[in-house]
Short mmCIF file of C-alpha atoms in Angstrom, two decimals:
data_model
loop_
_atom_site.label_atom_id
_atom_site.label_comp_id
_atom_site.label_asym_id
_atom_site.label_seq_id
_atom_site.Cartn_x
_atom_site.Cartn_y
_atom_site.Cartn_z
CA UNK A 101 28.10 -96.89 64.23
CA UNK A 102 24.63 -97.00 62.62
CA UNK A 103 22.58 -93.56 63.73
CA UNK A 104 19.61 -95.85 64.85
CA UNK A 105 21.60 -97.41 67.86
CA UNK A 106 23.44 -93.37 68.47
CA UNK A 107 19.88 -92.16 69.32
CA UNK A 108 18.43 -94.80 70.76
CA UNK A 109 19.43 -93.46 74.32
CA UNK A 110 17.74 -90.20 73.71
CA UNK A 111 14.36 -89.11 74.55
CA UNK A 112 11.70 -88.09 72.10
CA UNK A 113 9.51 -85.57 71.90
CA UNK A 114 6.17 -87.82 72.73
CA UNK A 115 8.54 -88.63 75.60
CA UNK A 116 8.78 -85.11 77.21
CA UNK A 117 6.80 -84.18 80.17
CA UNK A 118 3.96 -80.96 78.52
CA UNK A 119 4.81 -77.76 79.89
CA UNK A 120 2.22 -76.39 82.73
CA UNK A 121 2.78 -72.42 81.56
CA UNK A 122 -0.41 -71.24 84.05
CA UNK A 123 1.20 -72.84 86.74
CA UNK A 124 4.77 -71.44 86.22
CA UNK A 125 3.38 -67.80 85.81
CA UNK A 126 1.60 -68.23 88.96
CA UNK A 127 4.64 -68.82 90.58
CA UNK A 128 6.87 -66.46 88.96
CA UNK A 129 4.21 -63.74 90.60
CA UNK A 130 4.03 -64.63 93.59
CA UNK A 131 8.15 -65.10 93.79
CA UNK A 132 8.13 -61.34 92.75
CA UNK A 133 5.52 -60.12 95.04
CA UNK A 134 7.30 -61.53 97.97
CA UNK A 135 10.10 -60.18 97.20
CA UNK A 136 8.83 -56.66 96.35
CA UNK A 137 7.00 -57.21 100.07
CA UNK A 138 11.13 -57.42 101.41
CA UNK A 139 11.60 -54.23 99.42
CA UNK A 140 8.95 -52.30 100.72
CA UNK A 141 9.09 -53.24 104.12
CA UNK A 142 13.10 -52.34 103.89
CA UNK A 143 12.43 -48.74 102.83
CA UNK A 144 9.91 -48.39 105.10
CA UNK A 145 12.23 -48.36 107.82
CA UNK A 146 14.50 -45.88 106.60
CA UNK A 147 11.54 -43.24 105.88
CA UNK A 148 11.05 -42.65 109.00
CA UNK A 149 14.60 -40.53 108.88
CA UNK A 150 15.14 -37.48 108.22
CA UNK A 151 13.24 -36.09 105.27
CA UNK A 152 16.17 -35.59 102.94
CA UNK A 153 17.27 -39.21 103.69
CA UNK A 154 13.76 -40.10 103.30
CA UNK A 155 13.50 -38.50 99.80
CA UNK A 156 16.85 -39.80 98.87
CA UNK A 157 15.87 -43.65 100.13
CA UNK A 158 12.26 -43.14 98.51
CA UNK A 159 13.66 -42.74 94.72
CA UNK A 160 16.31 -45.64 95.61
CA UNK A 161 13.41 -47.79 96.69
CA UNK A 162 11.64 -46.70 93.56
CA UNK A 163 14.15 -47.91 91.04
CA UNK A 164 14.90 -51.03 92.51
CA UNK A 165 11.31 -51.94 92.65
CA UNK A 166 10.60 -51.09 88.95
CA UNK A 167 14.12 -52.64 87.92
CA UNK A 168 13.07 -56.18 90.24
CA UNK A 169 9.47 -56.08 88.49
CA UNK A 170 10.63 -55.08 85.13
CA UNK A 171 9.32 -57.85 82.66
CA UNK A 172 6.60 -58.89 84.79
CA UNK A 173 3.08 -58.00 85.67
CA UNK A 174 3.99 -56.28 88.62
CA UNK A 175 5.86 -53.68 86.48
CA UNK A 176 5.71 -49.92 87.25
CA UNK A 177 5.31 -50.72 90.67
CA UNK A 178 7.83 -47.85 91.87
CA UNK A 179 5.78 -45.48 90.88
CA UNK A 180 3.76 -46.24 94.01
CA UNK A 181 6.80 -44.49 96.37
CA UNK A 182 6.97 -41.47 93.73
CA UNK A 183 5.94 -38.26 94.85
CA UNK A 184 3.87 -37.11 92.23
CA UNK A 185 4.07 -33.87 90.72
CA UNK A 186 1.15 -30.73 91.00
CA UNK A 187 -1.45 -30.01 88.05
CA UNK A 188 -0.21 -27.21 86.27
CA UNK A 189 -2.39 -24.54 86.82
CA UNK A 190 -5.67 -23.31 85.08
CA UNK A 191 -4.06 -20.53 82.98
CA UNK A 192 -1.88 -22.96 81.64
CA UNK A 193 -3.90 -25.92 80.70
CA UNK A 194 -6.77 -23.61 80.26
CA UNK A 195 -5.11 -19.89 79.02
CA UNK A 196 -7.24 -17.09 78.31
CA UNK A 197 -8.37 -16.63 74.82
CA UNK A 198 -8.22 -13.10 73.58
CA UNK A 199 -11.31 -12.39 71.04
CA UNK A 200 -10.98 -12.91 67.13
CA UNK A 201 -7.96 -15.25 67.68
CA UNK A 202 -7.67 -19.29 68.11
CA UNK A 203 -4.77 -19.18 70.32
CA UNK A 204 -4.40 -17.69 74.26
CA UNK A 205 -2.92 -14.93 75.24
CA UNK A 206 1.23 -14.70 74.81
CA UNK A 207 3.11 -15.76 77.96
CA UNK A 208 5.76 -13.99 79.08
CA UNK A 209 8.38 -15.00 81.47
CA UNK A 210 12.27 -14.99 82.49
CA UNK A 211 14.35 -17.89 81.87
CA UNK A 212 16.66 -19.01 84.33
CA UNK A 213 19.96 -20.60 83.50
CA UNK A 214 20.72 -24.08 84.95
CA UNK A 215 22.33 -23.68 88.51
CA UNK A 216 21.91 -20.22 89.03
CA UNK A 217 19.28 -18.22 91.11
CA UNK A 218 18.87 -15.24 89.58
CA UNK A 219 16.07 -14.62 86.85
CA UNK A 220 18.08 -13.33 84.20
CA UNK A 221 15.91 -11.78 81.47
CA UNK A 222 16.66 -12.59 78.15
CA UNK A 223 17.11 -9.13 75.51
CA UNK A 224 14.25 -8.76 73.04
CA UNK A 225 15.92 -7.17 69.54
CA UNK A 226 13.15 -4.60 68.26
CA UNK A 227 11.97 -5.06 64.22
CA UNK A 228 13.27 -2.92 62.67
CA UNK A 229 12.62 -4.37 58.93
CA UNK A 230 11.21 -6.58 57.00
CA UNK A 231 12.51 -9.88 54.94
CA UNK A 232 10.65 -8.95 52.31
CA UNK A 233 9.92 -5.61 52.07
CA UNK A 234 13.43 -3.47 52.57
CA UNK A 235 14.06 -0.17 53.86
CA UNK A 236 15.26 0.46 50.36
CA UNK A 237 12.10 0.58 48.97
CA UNK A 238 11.16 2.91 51.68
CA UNK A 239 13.97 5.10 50.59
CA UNK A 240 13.29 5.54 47.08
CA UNK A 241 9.61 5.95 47.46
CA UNK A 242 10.07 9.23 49.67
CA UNK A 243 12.96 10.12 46.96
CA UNK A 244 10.00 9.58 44.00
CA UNK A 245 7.42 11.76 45.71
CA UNK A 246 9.94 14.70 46.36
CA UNK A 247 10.62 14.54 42.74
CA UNK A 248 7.34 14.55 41.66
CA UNK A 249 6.87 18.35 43.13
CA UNK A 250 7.57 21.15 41.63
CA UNK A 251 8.12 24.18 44.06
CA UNK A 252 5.45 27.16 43.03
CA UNK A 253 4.26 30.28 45.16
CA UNK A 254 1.00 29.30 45.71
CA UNK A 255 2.32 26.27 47.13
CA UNK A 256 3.72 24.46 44.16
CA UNK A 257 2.18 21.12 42.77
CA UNK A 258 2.77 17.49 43.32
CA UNK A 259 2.43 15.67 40.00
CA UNK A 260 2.05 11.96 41.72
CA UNK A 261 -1.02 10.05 40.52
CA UNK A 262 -1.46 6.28 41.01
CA UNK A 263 -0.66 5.38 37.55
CA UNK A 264 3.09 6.78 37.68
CA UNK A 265 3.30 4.92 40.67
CA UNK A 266 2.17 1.59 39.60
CA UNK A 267 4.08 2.11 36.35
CA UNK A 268 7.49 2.78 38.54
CA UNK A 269 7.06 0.33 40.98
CA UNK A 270 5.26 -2.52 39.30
CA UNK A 271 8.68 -2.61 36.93
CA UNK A 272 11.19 -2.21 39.48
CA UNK A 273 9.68 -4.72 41.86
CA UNK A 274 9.06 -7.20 39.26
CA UNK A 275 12.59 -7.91 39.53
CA UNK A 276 13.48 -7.11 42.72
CA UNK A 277 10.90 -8.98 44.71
CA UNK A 278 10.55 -12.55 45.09
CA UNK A 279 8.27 -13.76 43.13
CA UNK A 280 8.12 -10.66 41.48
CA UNK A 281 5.53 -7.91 41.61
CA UNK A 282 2.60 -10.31 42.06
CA UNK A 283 4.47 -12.59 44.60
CA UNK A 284 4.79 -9.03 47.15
CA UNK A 285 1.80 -8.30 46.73
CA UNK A 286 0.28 -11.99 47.40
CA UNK A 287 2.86 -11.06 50.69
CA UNK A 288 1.99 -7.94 51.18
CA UNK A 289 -1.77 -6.85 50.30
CA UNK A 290 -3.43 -8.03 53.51
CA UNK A 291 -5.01 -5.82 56.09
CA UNK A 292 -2.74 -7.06 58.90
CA UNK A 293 0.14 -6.89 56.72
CA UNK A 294 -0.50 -3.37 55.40
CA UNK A 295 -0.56 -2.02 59.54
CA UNK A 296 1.81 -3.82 60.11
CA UNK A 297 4.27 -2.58 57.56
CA UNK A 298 2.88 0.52 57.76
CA UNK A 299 3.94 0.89 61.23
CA UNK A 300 7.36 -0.12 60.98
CA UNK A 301 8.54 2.16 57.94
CA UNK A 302 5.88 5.39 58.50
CA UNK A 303 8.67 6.88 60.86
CA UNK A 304 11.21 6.15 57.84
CA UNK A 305 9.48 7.59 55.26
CA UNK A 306 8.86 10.74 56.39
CA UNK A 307 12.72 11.10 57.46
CA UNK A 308 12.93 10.22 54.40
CA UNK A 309 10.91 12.91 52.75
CA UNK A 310 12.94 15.31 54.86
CA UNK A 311 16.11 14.18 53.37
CA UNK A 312 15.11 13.98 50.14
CA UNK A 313 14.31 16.88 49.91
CA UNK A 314 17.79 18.92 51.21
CA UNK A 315 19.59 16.47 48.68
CA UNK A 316 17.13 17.99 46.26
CA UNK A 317 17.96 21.49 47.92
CA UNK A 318 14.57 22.43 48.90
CA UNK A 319 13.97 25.31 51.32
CA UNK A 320 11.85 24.11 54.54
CA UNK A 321 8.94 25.99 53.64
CA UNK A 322 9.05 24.43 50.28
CA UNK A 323 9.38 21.12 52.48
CA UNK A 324 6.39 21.74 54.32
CA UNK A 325 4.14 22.45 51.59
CA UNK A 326 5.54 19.44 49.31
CA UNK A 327 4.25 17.92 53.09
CA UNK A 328 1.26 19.19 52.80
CA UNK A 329 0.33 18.68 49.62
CA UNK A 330 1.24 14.90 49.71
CA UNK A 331 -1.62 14.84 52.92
CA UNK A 332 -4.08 16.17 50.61
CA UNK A 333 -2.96 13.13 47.72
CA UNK A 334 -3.19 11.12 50.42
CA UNK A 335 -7.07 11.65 51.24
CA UNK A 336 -7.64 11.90 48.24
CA UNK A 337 -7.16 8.59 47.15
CA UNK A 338 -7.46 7.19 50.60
CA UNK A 339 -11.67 8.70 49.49
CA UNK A 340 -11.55 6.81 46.13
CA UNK A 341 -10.39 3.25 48.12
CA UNK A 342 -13.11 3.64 50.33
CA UNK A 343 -15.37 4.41 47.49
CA UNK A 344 -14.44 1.25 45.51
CA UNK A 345 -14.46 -1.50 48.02
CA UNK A 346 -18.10 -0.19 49.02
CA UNK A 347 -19.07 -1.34 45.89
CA UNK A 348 -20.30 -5.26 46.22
CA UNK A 349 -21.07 -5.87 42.13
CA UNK A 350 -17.34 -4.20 41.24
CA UNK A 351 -16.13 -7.35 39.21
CA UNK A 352 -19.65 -7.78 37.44
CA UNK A 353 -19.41 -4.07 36.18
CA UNK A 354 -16.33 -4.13 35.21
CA UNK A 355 -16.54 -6.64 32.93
CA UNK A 356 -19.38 -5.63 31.63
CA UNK A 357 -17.22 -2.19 31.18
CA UNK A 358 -15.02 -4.40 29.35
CA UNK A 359 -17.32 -6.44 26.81
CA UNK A 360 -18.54 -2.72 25.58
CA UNK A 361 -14.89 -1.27 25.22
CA UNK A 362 -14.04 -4.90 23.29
CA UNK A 363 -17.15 -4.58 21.10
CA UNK A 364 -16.03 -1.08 20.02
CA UNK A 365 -12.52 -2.12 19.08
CA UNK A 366 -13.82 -4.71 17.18
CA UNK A 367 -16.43 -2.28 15.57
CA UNK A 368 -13.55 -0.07 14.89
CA UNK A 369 -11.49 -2.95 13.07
CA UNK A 370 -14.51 -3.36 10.73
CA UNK A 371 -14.81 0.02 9.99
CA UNK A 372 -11.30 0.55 9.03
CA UNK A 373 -11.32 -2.14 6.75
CA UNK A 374 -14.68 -0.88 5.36
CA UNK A 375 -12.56 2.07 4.55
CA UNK A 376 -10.11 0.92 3.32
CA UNK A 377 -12.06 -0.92 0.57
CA UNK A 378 -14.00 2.02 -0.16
CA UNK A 379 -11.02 3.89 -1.04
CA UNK A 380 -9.25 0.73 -3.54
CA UNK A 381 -13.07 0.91 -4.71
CA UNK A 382 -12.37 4.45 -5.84
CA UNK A 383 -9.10 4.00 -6.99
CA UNK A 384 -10.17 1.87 -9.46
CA UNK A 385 -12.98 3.79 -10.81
CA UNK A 386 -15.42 0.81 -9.91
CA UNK A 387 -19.44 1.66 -10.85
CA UNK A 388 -21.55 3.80 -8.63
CA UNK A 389 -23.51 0.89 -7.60
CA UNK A 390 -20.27 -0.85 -5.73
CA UNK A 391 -19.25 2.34 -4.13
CA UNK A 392 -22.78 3.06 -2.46
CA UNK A 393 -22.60 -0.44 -1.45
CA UNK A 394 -19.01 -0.10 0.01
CA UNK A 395 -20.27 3.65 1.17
CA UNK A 396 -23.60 2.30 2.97
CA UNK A 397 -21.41 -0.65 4.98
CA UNK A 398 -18.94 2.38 6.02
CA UNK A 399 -21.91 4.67 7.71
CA UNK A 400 -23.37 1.78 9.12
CA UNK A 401 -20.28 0.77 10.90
CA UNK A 402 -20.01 4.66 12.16
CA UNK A 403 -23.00 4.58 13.42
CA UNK A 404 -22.41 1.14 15.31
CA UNK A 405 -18.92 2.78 16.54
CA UNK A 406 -20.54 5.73 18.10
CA UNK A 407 -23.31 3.60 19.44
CA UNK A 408 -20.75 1.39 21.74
CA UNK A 409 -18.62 4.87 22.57
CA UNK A 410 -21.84 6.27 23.96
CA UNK A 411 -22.91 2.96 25.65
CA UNK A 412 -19.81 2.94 26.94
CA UNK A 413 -19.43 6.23 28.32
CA UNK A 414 -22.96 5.98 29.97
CA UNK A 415 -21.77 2.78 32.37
CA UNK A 416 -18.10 4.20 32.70
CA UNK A 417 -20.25 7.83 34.24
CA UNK A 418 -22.63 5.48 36.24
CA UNK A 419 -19.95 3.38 37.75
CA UNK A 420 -17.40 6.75 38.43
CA UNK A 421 -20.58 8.67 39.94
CA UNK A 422 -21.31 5.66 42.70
CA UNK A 423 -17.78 5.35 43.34
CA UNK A 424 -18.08 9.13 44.00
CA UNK A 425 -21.14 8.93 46.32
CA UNK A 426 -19.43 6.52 48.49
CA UNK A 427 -16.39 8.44 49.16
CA UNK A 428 -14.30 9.22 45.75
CA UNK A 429 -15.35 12.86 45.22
CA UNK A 430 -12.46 14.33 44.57
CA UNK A 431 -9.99 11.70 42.00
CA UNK A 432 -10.16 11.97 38.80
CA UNK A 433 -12.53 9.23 36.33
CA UNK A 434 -8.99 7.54 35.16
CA UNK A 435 -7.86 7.47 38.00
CA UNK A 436 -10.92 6.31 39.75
CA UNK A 437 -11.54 3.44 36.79
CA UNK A 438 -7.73 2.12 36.97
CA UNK A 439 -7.87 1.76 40.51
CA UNK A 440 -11.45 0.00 40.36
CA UNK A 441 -9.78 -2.22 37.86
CA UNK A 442 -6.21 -3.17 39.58
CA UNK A 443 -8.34 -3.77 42.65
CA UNK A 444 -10.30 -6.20 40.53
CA UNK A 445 -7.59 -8.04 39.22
CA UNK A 446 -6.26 -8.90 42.95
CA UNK A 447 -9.73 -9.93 43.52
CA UNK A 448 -9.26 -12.32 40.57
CA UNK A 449 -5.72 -13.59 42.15
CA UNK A 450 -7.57 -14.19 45.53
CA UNK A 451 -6.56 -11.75 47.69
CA UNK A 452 -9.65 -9.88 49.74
CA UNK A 453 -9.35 -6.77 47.91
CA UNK A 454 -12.04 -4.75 49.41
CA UNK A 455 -10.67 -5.01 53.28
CA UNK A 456 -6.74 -4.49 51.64
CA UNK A 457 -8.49 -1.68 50.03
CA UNK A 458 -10.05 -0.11 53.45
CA UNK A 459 -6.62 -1.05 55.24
CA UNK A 460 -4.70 1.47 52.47
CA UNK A 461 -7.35 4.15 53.03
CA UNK A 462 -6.71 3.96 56.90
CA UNK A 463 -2.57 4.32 56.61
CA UNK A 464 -3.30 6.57 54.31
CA UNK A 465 -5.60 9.29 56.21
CA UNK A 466 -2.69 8.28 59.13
CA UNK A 467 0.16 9.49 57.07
CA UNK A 468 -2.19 12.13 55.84
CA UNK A 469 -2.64 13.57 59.24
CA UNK A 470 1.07 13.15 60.05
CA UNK A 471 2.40 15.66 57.14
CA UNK A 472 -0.37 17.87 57.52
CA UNK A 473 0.44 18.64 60.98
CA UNK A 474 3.91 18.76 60.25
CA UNK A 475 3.38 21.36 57.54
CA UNK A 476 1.12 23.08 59.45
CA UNK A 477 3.30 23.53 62.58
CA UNK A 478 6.45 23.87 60.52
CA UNK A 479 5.24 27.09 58.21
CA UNK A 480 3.37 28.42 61.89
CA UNK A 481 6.39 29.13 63.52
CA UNK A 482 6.99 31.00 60.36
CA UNK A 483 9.63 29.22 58.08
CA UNK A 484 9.28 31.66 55.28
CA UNK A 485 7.21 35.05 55.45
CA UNK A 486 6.43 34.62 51.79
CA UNK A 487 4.20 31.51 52.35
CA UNK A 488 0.71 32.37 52.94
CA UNK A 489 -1.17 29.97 55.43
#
């Protein structure tokens, strides 16, 4: 059969009544609406029972309204027969902000279990160390500083300077920390950090000290004053921190410290090399005229040598002597310089040096006051009648 006279029955497109899509949605709506209307008028009847029914028939009514209107202009309907819920209150959408942070105050509260009652608090575990930071280090720094002192009787000595320190620690951390010594401290040297860890090891350490110093077999009034002569290290350099970070052109000195002490190693270099060919000169019996030469070239290089020492003892005795006014009196210049100068590098690595610095000197003049007392109670109630007070 030829496809002409198969389709010849059928209607076309140009045949087709054109859709009226206002028309149909208008209808569609109003089909809904009257049968929402039923809905409604339905439930209404049964609210007036009791008011559990009433709840109970009020989400039913709800959910068959939004699933009837689903799809359709009329959707979200139900929520009309939804009780709807209370505003939280104005400490929780508005909390109280305590001052120097960006959040509100912590809330606190029980948690209670699904289908039970009772407020069951939930345990808090107490810190007792830190990830990074480990009671281990704790440990062996109160075993260092009870083997730095040597028992005397006038109180015996404690040979613990910051250098040592830095020297021991500054190895042994390099390998033990994350990220090495210069990772912990990126960690570590912050003012909040320093309380912080300060706080939860200060009650360790001095156990610590204690301990360290039976294994070391110690007497207690040699405990006490290896006690109190760690307070007075502890002021000490808790002076020279507060000294340092008072200074606001630290860095600028510094390097200009450093561009003298550079100039007079290079002098130096010259000048041994001057020697040096004064001497071959001699050797080899070369004419007077070469050997003033050479000898000339040698005393001017001394002179330039001792030139940059001096310059460079005057601003090394002008930077110690401010640090001094402001609070290091009593450290000694090496000391005083190196910790000006480790201070300066963390400045360099970003860290805010200066209030790290003051954080140090605070734990420090805490930890100070702790052995002192210590001590001072300890050889009071008369631990040894050989120690005088």
């Amino acid at each position: 059969m030829d496809l002409k006279k198969r389709t010849a029955g059928l209607a076309t497109p140009e045949s087709l009544p054109e859709p009226e899509p206002h028309r149909a949605g208008s209808r569609r709506v109003v089909v809904w609406a009257v049968l929402i209307l039923l809905v409604v008028a339905g439930t209404a009847f049964w609210l007036t029972r009791e008011p559990e029914t009433r709840e109970t028939w009020r989400k039913q009514a709800a959910d068959t309204i939004d699933t009837i209107a689903r799809d359709t202009p009329l959707a979200g309907m139900g929520n009309m027969l939804r009780a709807v819920p209370p505003p939280p209150p104005v400490s929780v959408t508005h909390p109280a902000t305590a001052p120097g942070t960006l959040a509100g105050q912590v809330v606190q509260g029980a948690v209670t279990p699904a289908g039970q009652d009772d407020v069951l608090p939930l345990p808090m575990s107490k810190v007792s160390e830190d990830s990074r930071v480990r009671p281990a280090f704790i440990d062996d720094l109160a075993g260092y500083v009870v083997s730095r002192y040597k028992p005397g009787q006038s109180g015996g000595t404690l040979n613990l300077g910051v250098q040592s320190l830095n020297q021991r620690y500054g190895l042994k951390l390099a390998g033990q920390a994350e990220g090495g010594r210069s990772g912990l401290l990126r960690y570590a040297f912050h003012p909040a950090m320093v309380q912080g860890l300060y706080g939860l090891y200060v009650e360790r350490f001095i156990e610590g000290l204690g301990a360290a110093a039976v294994t070391r077999g110690l007497t207690p009034t040699q405990t006490r004053q290896m006690e109190l002569a760690l307070a007075g290290r502890c002021v000490t350099v808790a002076g020279a921190l507060e000294g340092i970070a008072s200074l606001p052109d630290l860095s600028k000195r510094l390097k200009q410290l450093e561009q003298i002490s550079e100039n007079a190693v290079d002098i130096n270099a010259q000048m041994t090399e001057a020697i040096f060919e004064l001497d071959t000169l001699r050797e080899s019996k070369a004419d007077t005229p070469q050997l003033a030469t050479a000898r000339l070239r040698v005393d001017g290089l001394s002179a330039r040598y001792r030139g940059a020492l001096e310059e460079r003892a005057a601003v090394r005795r002008m930077l110690v002597g401010d640090i001094r006014k402001a609070g290091g009196q009593t450290l000694d210049e090496d000391s005083l310089l190196f910790l000006a100068e480790w201070m300066e590098r963390r400045t360099r690595q970003g860290l805010d040096a200066p209030a790290a610095a003051l954080a140090i000197a605070n734990v420090l003049r805490d930890l100070a006051r702790r052995c002192a007392q210590h001590g001072i109670q300890a050889i009071g109630h008369g631990a040894d009648s050989q120690v005088r007070p």
